Short mmCIF file of C-alpha atoms in Angstrom, two decimals:
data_model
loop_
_atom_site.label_atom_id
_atom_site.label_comp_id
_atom_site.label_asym_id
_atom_site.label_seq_id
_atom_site.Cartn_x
_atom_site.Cartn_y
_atom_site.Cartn_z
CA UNK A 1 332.27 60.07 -4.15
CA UNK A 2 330.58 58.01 -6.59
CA UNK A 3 327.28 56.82 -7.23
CA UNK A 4 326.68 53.70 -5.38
CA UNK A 5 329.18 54.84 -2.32
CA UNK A 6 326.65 58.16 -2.25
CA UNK A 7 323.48 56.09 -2.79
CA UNK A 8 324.59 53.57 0.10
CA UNK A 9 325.55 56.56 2.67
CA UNK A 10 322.20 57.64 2.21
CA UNK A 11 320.69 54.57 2.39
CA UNK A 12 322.56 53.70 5.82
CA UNK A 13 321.85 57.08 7.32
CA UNK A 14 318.43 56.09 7.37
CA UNK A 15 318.61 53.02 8.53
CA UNK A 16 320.26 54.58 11.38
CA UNK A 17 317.45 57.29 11.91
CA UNK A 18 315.15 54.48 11.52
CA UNK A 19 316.85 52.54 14.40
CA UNK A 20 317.26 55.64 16.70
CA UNK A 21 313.47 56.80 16.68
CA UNK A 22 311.67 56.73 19.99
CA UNK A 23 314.52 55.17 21.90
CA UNK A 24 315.60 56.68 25.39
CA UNK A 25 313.77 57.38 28.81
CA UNK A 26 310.95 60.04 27.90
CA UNK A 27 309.70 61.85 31.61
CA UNK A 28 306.06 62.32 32.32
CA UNK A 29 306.07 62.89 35.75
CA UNK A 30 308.80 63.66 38.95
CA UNK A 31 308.87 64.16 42.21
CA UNK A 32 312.33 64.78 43.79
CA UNK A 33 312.37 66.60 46.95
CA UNK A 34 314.53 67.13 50.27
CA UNK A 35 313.05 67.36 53.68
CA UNK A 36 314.49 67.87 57.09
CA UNK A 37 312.38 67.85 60.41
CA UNK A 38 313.19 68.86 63.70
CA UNK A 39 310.89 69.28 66.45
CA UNK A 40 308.11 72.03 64.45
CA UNK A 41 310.56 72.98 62.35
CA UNK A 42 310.51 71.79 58.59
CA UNK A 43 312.18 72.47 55.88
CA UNK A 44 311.05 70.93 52.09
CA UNK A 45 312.83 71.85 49.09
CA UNK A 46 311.54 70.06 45.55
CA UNK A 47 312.51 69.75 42.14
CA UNK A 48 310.52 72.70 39.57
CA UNK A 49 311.02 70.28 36.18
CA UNK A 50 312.98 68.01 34.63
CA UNK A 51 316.35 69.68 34.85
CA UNK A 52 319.17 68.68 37.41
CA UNK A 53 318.15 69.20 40.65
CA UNK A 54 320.86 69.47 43.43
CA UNK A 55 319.90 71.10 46.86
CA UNK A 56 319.78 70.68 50.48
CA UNK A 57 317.39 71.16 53.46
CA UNK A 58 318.21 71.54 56.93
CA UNK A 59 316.24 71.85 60.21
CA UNK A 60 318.19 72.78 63.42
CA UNK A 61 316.04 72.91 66.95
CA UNK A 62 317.93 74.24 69.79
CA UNK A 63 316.71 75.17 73.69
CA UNK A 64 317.13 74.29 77.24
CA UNK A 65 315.42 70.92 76.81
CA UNK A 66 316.38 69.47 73.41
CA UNK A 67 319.08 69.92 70.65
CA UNK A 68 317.95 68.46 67.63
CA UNK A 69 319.37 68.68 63.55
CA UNK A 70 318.11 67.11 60.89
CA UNK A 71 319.33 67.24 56.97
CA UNK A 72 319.23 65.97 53.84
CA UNK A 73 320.84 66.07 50.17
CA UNK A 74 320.44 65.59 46.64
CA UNK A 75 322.04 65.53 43.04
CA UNK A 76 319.65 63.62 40.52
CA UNK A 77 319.55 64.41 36.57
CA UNK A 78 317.43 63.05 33.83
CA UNK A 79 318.40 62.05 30.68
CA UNK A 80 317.46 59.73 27.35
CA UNK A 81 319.76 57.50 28.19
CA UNK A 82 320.08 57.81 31.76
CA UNK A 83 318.76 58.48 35.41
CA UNK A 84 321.23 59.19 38.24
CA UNK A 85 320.82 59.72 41.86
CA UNK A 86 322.62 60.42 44.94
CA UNK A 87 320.78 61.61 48.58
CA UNK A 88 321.79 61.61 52.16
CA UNK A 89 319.19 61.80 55.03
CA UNK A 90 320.55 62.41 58.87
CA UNK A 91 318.93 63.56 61.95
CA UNK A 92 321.04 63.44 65.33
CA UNK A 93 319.80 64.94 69.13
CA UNK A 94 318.24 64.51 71.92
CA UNK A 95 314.83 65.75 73.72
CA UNK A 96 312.50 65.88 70.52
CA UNK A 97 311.57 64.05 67.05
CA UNK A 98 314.30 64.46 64.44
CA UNK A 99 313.83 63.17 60.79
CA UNK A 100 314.73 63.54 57.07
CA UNK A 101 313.96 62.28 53.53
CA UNK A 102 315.24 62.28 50.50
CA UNK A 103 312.80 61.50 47.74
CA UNK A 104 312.72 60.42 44.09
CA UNK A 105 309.94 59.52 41.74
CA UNK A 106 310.24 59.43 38.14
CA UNK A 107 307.02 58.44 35.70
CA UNK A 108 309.02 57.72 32.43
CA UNK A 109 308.12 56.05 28.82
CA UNK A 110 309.97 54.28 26.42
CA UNK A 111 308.89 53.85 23.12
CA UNK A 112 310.82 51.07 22.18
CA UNK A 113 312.79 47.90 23.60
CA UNK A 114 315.44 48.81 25.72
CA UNK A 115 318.52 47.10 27.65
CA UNK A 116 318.34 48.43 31.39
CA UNK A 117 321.06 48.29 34.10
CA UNK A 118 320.10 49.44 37.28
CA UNK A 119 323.06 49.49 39.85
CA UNK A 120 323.91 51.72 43.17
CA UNK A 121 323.97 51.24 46.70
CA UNK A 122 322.03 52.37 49.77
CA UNK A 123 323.92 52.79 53.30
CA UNK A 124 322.47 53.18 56.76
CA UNK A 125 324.32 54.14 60.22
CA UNK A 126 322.53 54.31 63.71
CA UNK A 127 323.58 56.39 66.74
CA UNK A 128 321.21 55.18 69.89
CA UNK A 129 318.58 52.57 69.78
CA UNK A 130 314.89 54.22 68.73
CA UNK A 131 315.52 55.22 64.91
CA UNK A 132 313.51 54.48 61.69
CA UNK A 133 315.28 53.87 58.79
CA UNK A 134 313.71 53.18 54.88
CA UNK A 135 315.79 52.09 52.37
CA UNK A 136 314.15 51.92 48.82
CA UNK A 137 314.25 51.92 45.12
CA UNK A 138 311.53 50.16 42.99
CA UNK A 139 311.28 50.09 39.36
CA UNK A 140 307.99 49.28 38.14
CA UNK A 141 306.11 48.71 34.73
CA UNK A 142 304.98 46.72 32.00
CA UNK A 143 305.28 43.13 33.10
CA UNK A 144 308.25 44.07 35.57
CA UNK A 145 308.36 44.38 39.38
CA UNK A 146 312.20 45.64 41.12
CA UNK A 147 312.19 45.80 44.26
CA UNK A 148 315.83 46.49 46.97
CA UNK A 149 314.06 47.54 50.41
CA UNK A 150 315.35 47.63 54.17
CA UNK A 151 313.38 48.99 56.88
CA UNK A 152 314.97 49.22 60.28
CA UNK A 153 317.39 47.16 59.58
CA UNK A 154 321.18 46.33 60.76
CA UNK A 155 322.46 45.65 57.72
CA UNK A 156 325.35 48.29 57.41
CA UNK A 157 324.95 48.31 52.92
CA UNK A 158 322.71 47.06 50.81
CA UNK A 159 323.87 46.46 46.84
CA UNK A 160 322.06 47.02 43.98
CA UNK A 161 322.18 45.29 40.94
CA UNK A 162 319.67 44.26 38.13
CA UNK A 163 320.05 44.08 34.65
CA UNK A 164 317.71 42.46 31.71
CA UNK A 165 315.24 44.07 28.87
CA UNK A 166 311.94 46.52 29.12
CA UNK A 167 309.38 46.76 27.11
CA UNK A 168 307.69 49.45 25.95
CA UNK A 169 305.33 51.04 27.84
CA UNK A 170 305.30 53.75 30.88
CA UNK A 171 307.29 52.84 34.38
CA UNK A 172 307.91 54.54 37.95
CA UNK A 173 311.22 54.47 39.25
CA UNK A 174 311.53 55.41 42.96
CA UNK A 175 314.15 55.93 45.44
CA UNK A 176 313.80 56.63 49.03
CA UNK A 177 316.24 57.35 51.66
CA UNK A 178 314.74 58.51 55.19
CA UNK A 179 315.71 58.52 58.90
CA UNK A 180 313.95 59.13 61.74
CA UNK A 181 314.74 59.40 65.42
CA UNK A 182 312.50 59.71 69.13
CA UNK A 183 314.01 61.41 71.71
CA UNK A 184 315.57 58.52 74.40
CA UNK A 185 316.01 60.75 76.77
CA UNK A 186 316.65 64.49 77.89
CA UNK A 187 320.16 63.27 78.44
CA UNK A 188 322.73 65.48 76.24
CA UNK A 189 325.05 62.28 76.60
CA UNK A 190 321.96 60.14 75.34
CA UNK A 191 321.67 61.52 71.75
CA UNK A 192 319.67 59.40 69.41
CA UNK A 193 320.22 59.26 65.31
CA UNK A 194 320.24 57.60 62.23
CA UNK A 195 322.19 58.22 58.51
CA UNK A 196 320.97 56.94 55.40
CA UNK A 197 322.24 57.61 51.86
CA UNK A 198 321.84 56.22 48.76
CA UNK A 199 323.69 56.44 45.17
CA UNK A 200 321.41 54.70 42.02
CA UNK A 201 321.89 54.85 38.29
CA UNK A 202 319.10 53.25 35.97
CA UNK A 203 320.87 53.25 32.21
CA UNK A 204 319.17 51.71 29.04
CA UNK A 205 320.23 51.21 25.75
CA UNK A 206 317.92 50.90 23.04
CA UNK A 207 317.76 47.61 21.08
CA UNK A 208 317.55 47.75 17.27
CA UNK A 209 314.18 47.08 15.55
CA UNK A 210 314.95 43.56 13.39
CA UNK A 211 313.98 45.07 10.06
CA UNK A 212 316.31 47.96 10.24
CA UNK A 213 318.95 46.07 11.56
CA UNK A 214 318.91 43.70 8.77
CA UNK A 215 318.84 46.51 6.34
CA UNK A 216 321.77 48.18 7.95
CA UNK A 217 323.53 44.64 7.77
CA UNK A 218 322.64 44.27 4.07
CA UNK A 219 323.72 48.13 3.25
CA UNK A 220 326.90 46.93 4.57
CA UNK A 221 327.63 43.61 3.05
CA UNK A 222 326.95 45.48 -0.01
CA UNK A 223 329.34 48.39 0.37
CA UNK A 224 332.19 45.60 1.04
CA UNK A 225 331.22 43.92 -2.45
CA UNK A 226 331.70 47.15 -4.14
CA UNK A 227 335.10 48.16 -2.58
#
C-alpha cells in the first residue's frame, strides 16, 4: 500500500471513531417486572440488570366460591442501538379480584443526536363487563413528550408509530400493559376477564457530528483524485 492510500486509511479510520463516540442508548435505570394477582395470591417477578429479561408470573385461586387465574409475560432486551419489548397481561374467573401487569421502565442517555423510530402495537380483549384495562408507552425527555394511551377502552388495537430526532440528554421510556377484573358474580357461567399485550421497539441511529462528516467527505474526494 503506498503512502498516501496508508496515510488516508488512517486518516478515515478516525474520522469514523470520531463519528461513532458516545452514540447509542446508554441505561441508567430499569424497571421491568411481571405480576399476576388473584384473590391474596401474588406473584412478582423483576428484572436483576440490564441483561435480557424473559419470564412469567402466574397466580391461580381456586375453592368452592371463586376460580380465579391471572398471568403475565415478558421478553425485553437492551441494547446501543435498540430497545425491544413484548408482554401479555390476562386474568379470567369468577367470585374474586383477578389482575396482572406487565411493566417496563427504562432511564436511558444519549450522548449525541440520534434518529429514533418508535413502532409496536398494544392489543386488548374483554370477557364480561367490569374489567380495567391500561394501555401505555411514553417516551419522555429533553424537549420531547410521546405519549399512545387507552384506558378502558373498546378499541380492539391501538398502533404505534413515531419517528423524528432526540437530542442529547437523559429520557424514560415506559410501557405498560395491565388488566384487571371484579368478580360479577358467583356464577361459574358469569366469568369476568380482560387480555392485554403489547409488542414496542424504540431504535435510534446516531447522526454524524458536521465536522467529522465533512472530513470523512474530504478524505474521500481525495482518495478518488489519487486513484
Amino acid at each position: 500500500m503506498s503512502r498516501v492510500r496508508c496515510g488516508l486509511s488512517l486518516f478515515l479510520g478516525g474520522c469514523a471513531s470520531a463519528i461513532a463516540i458516545g452514540e447509542g442508548i446508554t441505561p441508567i435505570s430499569q424497571t421491568r417486572s411481571v405480576t399476576a394477582i388473584a384473590g391474596n395470591v401474588v406473584q412478582q417477578i423483576s428484572a436483576a440488570d440490564f441483561s435480557d429479561f424473559n419470564d412469567a408470573a402466574d397466580a391461580g385461586l381456586s375453592n368452592e366460591f371463586a376460580v380465579v387465574n391471572s398471568s403475565s409475560t415478558q421478553v425485553s432486551s437492551i441494547s446501543k442501538d435498540k430497545i425491544a419489548a413484548f408482554g401479555t397481561a390476562d386474568t379470567l374467573g369468577y367470585g374474586d379480584n383477578g389482575s396482572a401487569e406487565s411493566l417496563v421502565t427504562i432511564v436511558f442517555s444519549l450522548a449525541t443526536p440520534v434518529d429514533f423510530s418508535l413502532t409496536g402495537s398494544a392489543n386488548f380483549q374483554a370477557t364480561g363487563v367490569t374489567a380495567e384495562t391500561t394501555r401505555l408507552i411514553r417516551l419522555t425527555g429533553p424537549d420531547t413528550s410521546i405519549e399512545f394511551a387507552l384506558y378502558n377502552d373498546t378499541q380492539a388495537s391501538m398502533p404505534i408509530a413515531s419517528s423524528g430526532q432526540l437530542a442529547p440528554g437523559t429520557y424514560t421510556l415506559e410501557v405498560v400493559g395491565s388488566a384487571a377484573a371484579e368478580p360479577i358474580s358467583d356464577d361459574p357461567e358469569a366469568q369476568n376477564g380482560a387480555y392485554v399485550d403489547f409488542e414496542i421497539s424504540l431504535s435510534v441511529v446516531a447522526i454524524p457530528e458536521p465536522s467529522a462528516a465533512l472530513m470523512l467527505g474530504a478524505g474521500l474526494s481525495l482518495l478518488r483524485r489519487r486513484r
